[in-house]
Amino acid sequence: MSASLAPECNEVKERYDTCFLKWYSEKYLRGNGKADDNECSKLFRDYQSCLKVALKERGIDKLLVEAREDSKESDDLHMKRK
């Protein structure tokens, strides 16, 4: 598995990746799992929280907001959003 963008989040990312790969192969692909609510959801939220803190500390969070705003019109056009 790959390392996290933020080294301080590697441990929680590894736990999430392990859980997700097991859930995906053993449950989801066999039609026994819901994509939006599964046993890995809490681990995903933990990893997401860790990343948000790391991105904010590095000032990357603002760059992400700007990039999303800059591409919004293009996304709307190509993804047929209204």
PDB file of N, CA and C in Angstrom:
ATOM      1  N   MET A   1       0.830  -1.187   0.000  1.00  0.00           N
ATOM      2  CA  MET A   1       0.000   0.000   0.000  1.00  0.00           C
ATOM      3  C   MET A   1       0.873   1.249   0.000  1.00  0.00           C
ATOM      4  N   SER A   2       0.354   2.285  -0.543  1.00  0.00           N
ATOM      5  CA  SER A   2       1.134   3.517  -0.650  1.00  0.00           C
ATOM      6  C   SER A   2       1.091   4.309   0.648  1.00  0.00           C
ATOM      7  N   ALA A   3       2.069   5.159   0.806  1.00  0.00           N
ATOM      8  CA  ALA A   3       2.139   6.027   1.977  1.00  0.00           C
ATOM      9  C   ALA A   3       1.166   7.185   1.811  1.00  0.00           C
ATOM     10  N   SER A   4       0.816   7.770   2.911  1.00  0.00           N
ATOM     11  CA  SER A   4      -0.063   8.930   2.905  1.00  0.00           C
ATOM     12  C   SER A   4       0.693  10.164   2.442  1.00  0.00           C
ATOM     13  N   LEU A   5      -0.044  11.125   1.943  1.00  0.00           N
ATOM     14  CA  LEU A   5       0.524  12.424   1.586  1.00  0.00           C
ATOM     15  C   LEU A   5       1.193  13.050   2.811  1.00  0.00           C
ATOM     16  N   ALA A   6       0.616  12.812   3.975  1.00  0.00           N
ATOM     17  CA  ALA A   6       1.149  13.330   5.233  1.00  0.00           C
ATOM     18  C   ALA A   6       1.693  12.152   6.042  1.00  0.00           C
ATOM     19  N   PRO A   7       3.000  12.092   6.266  1.00  0.00           N
ATOM     20  CA  PRO A   7       3.589  10.966   6.983  1.00  0.00           C
ATOM     21  C   PRO A   7       2.946  10.699   8.350  1.00  0.00           C
ATOM     22  N   GLU A   8       2.475  11.743   9.015  1.00  0.00           N
ATOM     23  CA  GLU A   8       1.846  11.567  10.320  1.00  0.00           C
ATOM     24  C   GLU A   8       0.511  10.812  10.221  1.00  0.00           C
ATOM     25  N   CYS A   9       0.001  10.646   9.022  1.00  0.00           N
ATOM     26  CA  CYS A   9      -1.262   9.930   8.806  1.00  0.00           C
ATOM     27  C   CYS A   9      -1.044   8.509   8.279  1.00  0.00           C
ATOM     28  N   ASN A  10       0.205   8.081   8.136  1.00  0.00           N
ATOM     29  CA  ASN A  10       0.489   6.763   7.553  1.00  0.00           C
ATOM     30  C   ASN A  10      -0.183   5.620   8.300  1.00  0.00           C
ATOM     31  N   GLU A  11      -0.141   5.660   9.621  1.00  0.00           N
ATOM     32  CA  GLU A  11      -0.696   4.553  10.405  1.00  0.00           C
ATOM     33  C   GLU A  11      -2.205   4.410  10.198  1.00  0.00           C
ATOM     34  N   VAL A  12      -2.936   5.509  10.265  1.00  0.00           N
ATOM     35  CA  VAL A  12      -4.383   5.445  10.096  1.00  0.00           C
ATOM     36  C   VAL A  12      -4.737   5.105   8.645  1.00  0.00           C
ATOM     37  N   LYS A  13      -3.927   5.575   7.696  1.00  0.00           N
ATOM     38  CA  LYS A  13      -4.172   5.229   6.298  1.00  0.00           C
ATOM     39  C   LYS A  13      -3.976   3.734   6.074  1.00  0.00           C
ATOM     40  N   GLU A  14      -2.951   3.174   6.671  1.00  0.00           N
ATOM     41  CA  GLU A  14      -2.697   1.743   6.521  1.00  0.00           C
ATOM     42  C   GLU A  14      -3.848   0.920   7.100  1.00  0.00           C
ATOM     43  N   ARG A  15      -4.371   1.329   8.249  1.00  0.00           N
ATOM     44  CA  ARG A  15      -5.521   0.618   8.845  1.00  0.00           C
ATOM     45  C   ARG A  15      -6.739   0.715   7.927  1.00  0.00           C
ATOM     46  N   TYR A  16      -6.981   1.919   7.385  1.00  0.00           N
ATOM     47  CA  TYR A  16      -8.113   2.091   6.474  1.00  0.00           C
ATOM     48  C   TYR A  16      -7.925   1.262   5.204  1.00  0.00           C
ATOM     49  N   ASP A  17      -6.752   1.339   4.587  1.00  0.00           N
ATOM     50  CA  ASP A  17      -6.490   0.585   3.357  1.00  0.00           C
ATOM     51  C   ASP A  17      -6.709  -0.908   3.565  1.00  0.00           C
ATOM     52  N   THR A  18      -6.203  -1.436   4.663  1.00  0.00           N
ATOM     53  CA  THR A  18      -6.354  -2.859   4.961  1.00  0.00           C
ATOM     54  C   THR A  18      -7.830  -3.225   5.109  1.00  0.00           C
ATOM     55  N   CYS A  19      -8.552  -2.414   5.860  1.00  0.00           N
ATOM     56  CA  CYS A  19      -9.986  -2.653   6.060  1.00  0.00           C
ATOM     57  C   CYS A  19     -10.731  -2.571   4.735  1.00  0.00           C
ATOM     58  N   PHE A  20     -10.452  -1.523   3.964  1.00  0.00           N
ATOM     59  CA  PHE A  20     -11.166  -1.324   2.701  1.00  0.00           C
ATOM     60  C   PHE A  20     -10.927  -2.473   1.730  1.00  0.00           C
ATOM     61  N   LEU A  21      -9.684  -2.873   1.565  1.00  0.00           N
ATOM     62  CA  LEU A  21      -9.383  -3.956   0.615  1.00  0.00           C
ATOM     63  C   LEU A  21     -10.076  -5.252   1.009  1.00  0.00           C
ATOM     64  N   LYS A  22     -10.119  -5.531   2.299  1.00  0.00           N
ATOM     65  CA  LYS A  22     -10.810  -6.734   2.780  1.00  0.00           C
ATOM     66  C   LYS A  22     -12.319  -6.619   2.532  1.00  0.00           C
ATOM     67  N   TRP A  23     -12.902  -5.482   2.909  1.00  0.00           N
ATOM     68  CA  TRP A  23     -14.337  -5.272   2.717  1.00  0.00           C
ATOM     69  C   TRP A  23     -14.699  -5.345   1.233  1.00  0.00           C
ATOM     70  N   TYR A  24     -13.911  -4.675   0.398  1.00  0.00           N
ATOM     71  CA  TYR A  24     -14.197  -4.616  -1.028  1.00  0.00           C
ATOM     72  C   TYR A  24     -14.171  -6.007  -1.654  1.00  0.00           C
ATOM     73  N   SER A  25     -13.155  -6.784  -1.356  1.00  0.00           N
ATOM     74  CA  SER A  25     -13.027  -8.100  -1.987  1.00  0.00           C
ATOM     75  C   SER A  25     -13.951  -9.151  -1.374  1.00  0.00           C
ATOM     76  N   GLU A  26     -14.175  -9.077  -0.081  1.00  0.00           N
ATOM     77  CA  GLU A  26     -14.964 -10.114   0.580  1.00  0.00           C
ATOM     78  C   GLU A  26     -16.456  -9.813   0.648  1.00  0.00           C
ATOM     79  N   LYS A  27     -16.819  -8.551   0.584  1.00  0.00           N
ATOM     80  CA  LYS A  27     -18.238  -8.210   0.716  1.00  0.00           C
ATOM     81  C   LYS A  27     -18.795  -7.487  -0.511  1.00  0.00           C
ATOM     82  N   TYR A  28     -18.223  -6.328  -0.844  1.00  0.00           N
ATOM     83  CA  TYR A  28     -18.788  -5.491  -1.894  1.00  0.00           C
ATOM     84  C   TYR A  28     -18.858  -6.204  -3.235  1.00  0.00           C
ATOM     85  N   LEU A  29     -17.776  -6.829  -3.642  1.00  0.00           N
ATOM     86  CA  LEU A  29     -17.762  -7.508  -4.943  1.00  0.00           C
ATOM     87  C   LEU A  29     -18.717  -8.689  -4.987  1.00  0.00           C
ATOM     88  N   ARG A  30     -19.105  -9.174  -3.842  1.00  0.00           N
ATOM     89  CA  ARG A  30     -20.045 -10.303  -3.762  1.00  0.00           C
ATOM     90  C   ARG A  30     -21.475  -9.837  -3.525  1.00  0.00           C
ATOM     91  N   GLY A  31     -21.665  -8.519  -3.536  1.00  0.00           N
ATOM     92  CA  GLY A  31     -23.010  -7.959  -3.383  1.00  0.00           C
ATOM     93  C   GLY A  31     -23.510  -7.904  -1.954  1.00  0.00           C
ATOM     94  N   ASN A  32     -22.605  -7.998  -0.990  1.00  0.00           N
ATOM     95  CA  ASN A  32     -23.010  -8.029   0.416  1.00  0.00           C
ATOM     96  C   ASN A  32     -22.623  -6.784   1.204  1.00  0.00           C
ATOM     97  N   GLY A  33     -22.246  -5.722   0.519  1.00  0.00           N
ATOM     98  CA  GLY A  33     -21.826  -4.531   1.239  1.00  0.00           C
ATOM     99  C   GLY A  33     -22.345  -3.266   0.609  1.00  0.00           C
ATOM    100  N   LYS A  34     -22.609  -2.278   1.449  1.00  0.00           N
ATOM    101  CA  LYS A  34     -23.047  -0.975   0.969  1.00  0.00           C
ATOM    102  C   LYS A  34     -21.844  -0.055   0.853  1.00  0.00           C
ATOM    103  N   ALA A  35     -21.749   0.642  -0.264  1.00  0.00           N
ATOM    104  CA  ALA A  35     -20.593   1.506  -0.509  1.00  0.00           C
ATOM    105  C   ALA A  35     -20.560   2.706   0.431  1.00  0.00           C
ATOM    106  N   ASP A  36     -21.716   3.234   0.804  1.00  0.00           N
ATOM    107  CA  ASP A  36     -21.736   4.466   1.589  1.00  0.00           C
ATOM    108  C   ASP A  36     -21.728   4.248   3.100  1.00  0.00           C
ATOM    109  N   ASP A  37     -21.894   3.025   3.548  1.00  0.00           N
ATOM    110  CA  ASP A  37     -21.903   2.760   4.987  1.00  0.00           C
ATOM    111  C   ASP A  37     -21.381   1.351   5.210  1.00  0.00           C
ATOM    112  N   ASN A  38     -20.136   1.261   5.642  1.00  0.00           N
ATOM    113  CA  ASN A  38     -19.546  -0.048   5.868  1.00  0.00           C
ATOM    114  C   ASN A  38     -18.640   0.005   7.084  1.00  0.00           C
ATOM    115  N   GLU A  39     -18.066  -1.126   7.431  1.00  0.00           N
ATOM    116  CA  GLU A  39     -17.252  -1.197   8.643  1.00  0.00           C
ATOM    117  C   GLU A  39     -15.968  -0.379   8.577  1.00  0.00           C
ATOM    118  N   CYS A  40     -15.628   0.126   7.403  1.00  0.00           N
ATOM    119  CA  CYS A  40     -14.417   0.943   7.242  1.00  0.00           C
ATOM    120  C   CYS A  40     -14.715   2.434   7.284  1.00  0.00           C
ATOM    121  N   SER A  41     -15.960   2.812   7.370  1.00  0.00           N
ATOM    122  CA  SER A  41     -16.338   4.224   7.311  1.00  0.00           C
ATOM    123  C   SER A  41     -15.675   5.059   8.400  1.00  0.00           C
ATOM    124  N   LYS A  42     -15.620   4.554   9.627  1.00  0.00           N
ATOM    125  CA  LYS A  42     -15.004   5.309  10.715  1.00  0.00           C
ATOM    126  C   LYS A  42     -13.514   5.491  10.457  1.00  0.00           C
ATOM    127  N   LEU A  43     -12.854   4.448   9.969  1.00  0.00           N
ATOM    128  CA  LEU A  43     -11.430   4.571   9.659  1.00  0.00           C
ATOM    129  C   LEU A  43     -11.197   5.598   8.553  1.00  0.00           C
ATOM    130  N   PHE A  44     -12.090   5.632   7.567  1.00  0.00           N
ATOM    131  CA  PHE A  44     -11.967   6.625   6.502  1.00  0.00           C
ATOM    132  C   PHE A  44     -12.113   8.032   7.066  1.00  0.00           C
ATOM    133  N   ARG A  45     -13.090   8.233   7.943  1.00  0.00           N
ATOM    134  CA  ARG A  45     -13.284   9.560   8.549  1.00  0.00           C
ATOM    135  C   ARG A  45     -12.071   9.956   9.395  1.00  0.00           C
ATOM    136  N   ASP A  46     -11.486   8.979  10.097  1.00  0.00           N
ATOM    137  CA  ASP A  46     -10.281   9.258  10.889  1.00  0.00           C
ATOM    138  C   ASP A  46      -9.137   9.693   9.986  1.00  0.00           C
ATOM    139  N   TYR A  47      -8.954   8.996   8.880  1.00  0.00           N
ATOM    140  CA  TYR A  47      -7.886   9.342   7.940  1.00  0.00           C
ATOM    141  C   TYR A  47      -8.149  10.712   7.315  1.00  0.00           C
ATOM    142  N   GLN A  48      -9.385  10.943   6.932  1.00  0.00           N
ATOM    143  CA  GLN A  48      -9.761  12.225   6.334  1.00  0.00           C
ATOM    144  C   GLN A  48      -9.496  13.371   7.320  1.00  0.00           C
ATOM    145  N   SER A  49      -9.814  13.172   8.581  1.00  0.00           N
ATOM    146  CA  SER A  49      -9.568  14.199   9.600  1.00  0.00           C
ATOM    147  C   SER A  49      -8.080  14.475   9.758  1.00  0.00           C
ATOM    148  N   CYS A  50      -7.287  13.419   9.777  1.00  0.00           N
ATOM    149  CA  CYS A  50      -5.837  13.571   9.882  1.00  0.00           C
ATOM    150  C   CYS A  50      -5.304  14.361   8.692  1.00  0.00           C
ATOM    151  N   LEU A  51      -5.776  14.023   7.493  1.00  0.00           N
ATOM    152  CA  LEU A  51      -5.317  14.730   6.293  1.00  0.00           C
ATOM    153  C   LEU A  51      -5.711  16.202   6.312  1.00  0.00           C
ATOM    154  N   LYS A  52      -6.924  16.488   6.757  1.00  0.00           N
ATOM    155  CA  LYS A  52      -7.383  17.881   6.787  1.00  0.00           C
ATOM    156  C   LYS A  52      -6.472  18.733   7.666  1.00  0.00           C
ATOM    157  N   VAL A  53      -6.083  18.188   8.812  1.00  0.00           N
ATOM    158  CA  VAL A  53      -5.184  18.916   9.709  1.00  0.00           C
ATOM    159  C   VAL A  53      -3.833  19.128   9.035  1.00  0.00           C
ATOM    160  N   ALA A  54      -3.299  18.078   8.436  1.00  0.00           N
ATOM    161  CA  ALA A  54      -1.989  18.159   7.778  1.00  0.00           C
ATOM    162  C   ALA A  54      -2.015  19.141   6.607  1.00  0.00           C
ATOM    163  N   LEU A  55      -3.073  19.115   5.814  1.00  0.00           N
ATOM    164  CA  LEU A  55      -3.175  20.029   4.669  1.00  0.00           C
ATOM    165  C   LEU A  55      -3.278  21.476   5.135  1.00  0.00           C
ATOM    166  N   LYS A  56      -4.023  21.690   6.211  1.00  0.00           N
ATOM    167  CA  LYS A  56      -4.169  23.045   6.743  1.00  0.00           C
ATOM    168  C   LYS A  56      -2.839  23.560   7.278  1.00  0.00           C
ATOM    169  N   GLU A  57      -2.106  22.704   7.992  1.00  0.00           N
ATOM    170  CA  GLU A  57      -0.805  23.106   8.540  1.00  0.00           C
ATOM    171  C   GLU A  57       0.171  23.502   7.435  1.00  0.00           C
ATOM    172  N   ARG A  58       0.036  22.877   6.274  1.00  0.00           N
ATOM    173  CA  ARG A  58       0.942  23.147   5.162  1.00  0.00           C
ATOM    174  C   ARG A  58       0.417  24.226   4.214  1.00  0.00           C
ATOM    175  N   GLY A  59      -0.796  24.731   4.475  1.00  0.00           N
ATOM    176  CA  GLY A  59      -1.387  25.759   3.632  1.00  0.00           C
ATOM    177  C   GLY A  59      -1.963  25.227   2.326  1.00  0.00           C
ATOM    178  N   ILE A  60      -2.050  23.912   2.211  1.00  0.00           N
ATOM    179  CA  ILE A  60      -2.545  23.295   0.979  1.00  0.00           C
ATOM    180  C   ILE A  60      -4.068  23.369   0.899  1.00  0.00           C
ATOM    181  N   ASP A  61      -4.732  23.470   2.037  1.00  0.00           N
ATOM    182  CA  ASP A  61      -6.195  23.515   2.038  1.00  0.00           C
ATOM    183  C   ASP A  61      -6.712  24.694   1.217  1.00  0.00           C
ATOM    184  N   LYS A  62      -6.051  25.839   1.317  1.00  0.00           N
ATOM    185  CA  LYS A  62      -6.471  27.020   0.562  1.00  0.00           C
ATOM    186  C   LYS A  62      -6.255  26.815  -0.937  1.00  0.00           C
ATOM    187  N   LEU A  63      -5.167  26.157  -1.287  1.00  0.00           N
ATOM    188  CA  LEU A  63      -4.893  25.874  -2.696  1.00  0.00           C
ATOM    189  C   LEU A  63      -5.961  24.952  -3.285  1.00  0.00           C
ATOM    190  N   LEU A  64      -6.413  23.994  -2.497  1.00  0.00           N
ATOM    191  CA  LEU A  64      -7.467  23.079  -2.960  1.00  0.00           C
ATOM    192  C   LEU A  64      -8.772  23.822  -3.218  1.00  0.00           C
ATOM    193  N   VAL A  65      -9.117  24.722  -2.309  1.00  0.00           N
ATOM    194  CA  VAL A  65     -10.343  25.515  -2.476  1.00  0.00           C
ATOM    195  C   VAL A  65     -10.244  26.348  -3.758  1.00  0.00           C
ATOM    196  N   GLU A  66      -9.097  26.991  -3.964  1.00  0.00           N
ATOM    197  CA  GLU A  66      -8.897  27.800  -5.165  1.00  0.00           C
ATOM    198  C   GLU A  66      -8.972  26.950  -6.431  1.00  0.00           C
ATOM    199  N   ALA A  67      -8.356  25.790  -6.418  1.00  0.00           N
ATOM    200  CA  ALA A  67      -8.368  24.908  -7.593  1.00  0.00           C
ATOM    201  C   ALA A  67      -9.783  24.439  -7.902  1.00  0.00           C
ATOM    202  N   ARG A  68     -10.541  24.132  -6.873  1.00  0.00           N
ATOM    203  CA  ARG A  68     -11.929  23.693  -7.093  1.00  0.00           C
ATOM    204  C   ARG A  68     -12.763  24.822  -7.683  1.00  0.00           C
ATOM    205  N   GLU A  69     -12.561  26.028  -7.191  1.00  0.00           N
ATOM    206  CA  GLU A  69     -13.290  27.178  -7.726  1.00  0.00           C
ATOM    207  C   GLU A  69     -12.900  27.450  -9.175  1.00  0.00           C
ATOM    208  N   ASP A  70     -11.606  27.372  -9.458  1.00  0.00           N
ATOM    209  CA  ASP A  70     -11.119  27.629 -10.816  1.00  0.00           C
ATOM    210  C   ASP A  70     -11.646  26.620 -11.827  1.00  0.00           C
ATOM    211  N   SER A  71     -11.882  25.398 -11.399  1.00  0.00           N
ATOM    212  CA  SER A  71     -12.321  24.361 -12.338  1.00  0.00           C
ATOM    213  C   SER A  71     -13.826  24.122 -12.309  1.00  0.00           C
ATOM    214  N   LYS A  72     -14.538  24.857 -11.477  1.00  0.00           N
ATOM    215  CA  LYS A  72     -15.978  24.630 -11.321  1.00  0.00           C
ATOM    216  C   LYS A  72     -16.737  24.790 -12.637  1.00  0.00           C
ATOM    217  N   GLU A  73     -16.454  25.854 -13.374  1.00  0.00           N
ATOM    218  CA  GLU A  73     -17.161  26.090 -14.630  1.00  0.00           C
ATOM    219  C   GLU A  73     -16.878  24.960 -15.627  1.00  0.00           C
ATOM    220  N   SER A  74     -15.643  24.556 -15.722  1.00  0.00           N
ATOM    221  CA  SER A  74     -15.261  23.469 -16.626  1.00  0.00           C
ATOM    222  C   SER A  74     -15.922  22.159 -16.193  1.00  0.00           C
ATOM    223  N   ASP A  75     -15.905  21.901 -14.886  1.00  0.00           N
ATOM    224  CA  ASP A  75     -16.551  20.681 -14.372  1.00  0.00           C
ATOM    225  C   ASP A  75     -18.041  20.688 -14.684  1.00  0.00           C
ATOM    226  N   ASP A  76     -18.681  21.821 -14.477  1.00  0.00           N
ATOM    227  CA  ASP A  76     -20.113  21.932 -14.748  1.00  0.00           C
ATOM    228  C   ASP A  76     -20.406  21.627 -16.214  1.00  0.00           C
ATOM    229  N   LEU A  77     -19.594  22.139 -17.092  1.00  0.00           N
ATOM    230  CA  LEU A  77     -19.775  21.922 -18.519  1.00  0.00           C
ATOM    231  C   LEU A  77     -19.576  20.449 -18.890  1.00  0.00           C
ATOM    232  N   HIS A  78     -18.488  19.869 -18.434  1.00  0.00           N
ATOM    233  CA  HIS A  78     -18.155  18.502 -18.841  1.00  0.00           C
ATOM    234  C   HIS A  78     -18.902  17.425 -18.077  1.00  0.00           C
ATOM    235  N   MET A  79     -19.406  17.777 -16.908  1.00  0.00           N
ATOM    236  CA  MET A  79     -20.137  16.794 -16.111  1.00  0.00           C
ATOM    237  C   MET A  79     -21.641  17.045 -16.173  1.00  0.00           C
ATOM    238  N   LYS A  80     -22.032  18.000 -17.002  1.00  0.00           N
ATOM    239  CA  LYS A  80     -23.445  18.327 -17.244  1.00  0.00           C
ATOM    240  C   LYS A  80     -24.175  18.711 -15.958  1.00  0.00           C
ATOM    241  N   ARG A  81     -23.502  19.458 -15.092  1.00  0.00           N
ATOM    242  CA  ARG A  81     -24.144  19.950 -13.868  1.00  0.00           C
ATOM    243  C   ARG A  81     -24.918  21.217 -14.175  1.00  0.00           C
ATOM    244  N   LYS A  82     -25.915  21.453 -13.379  1.00  0.00           N
ATOM    245  CA  LYS A  82     -26.707  22.670 -13.521  1.00  0.00           C
ATOM    246  C   LYS A  82     -26.714  23.465 -12.254  1.00  0.00           C
TER     247      LYS A  82
END
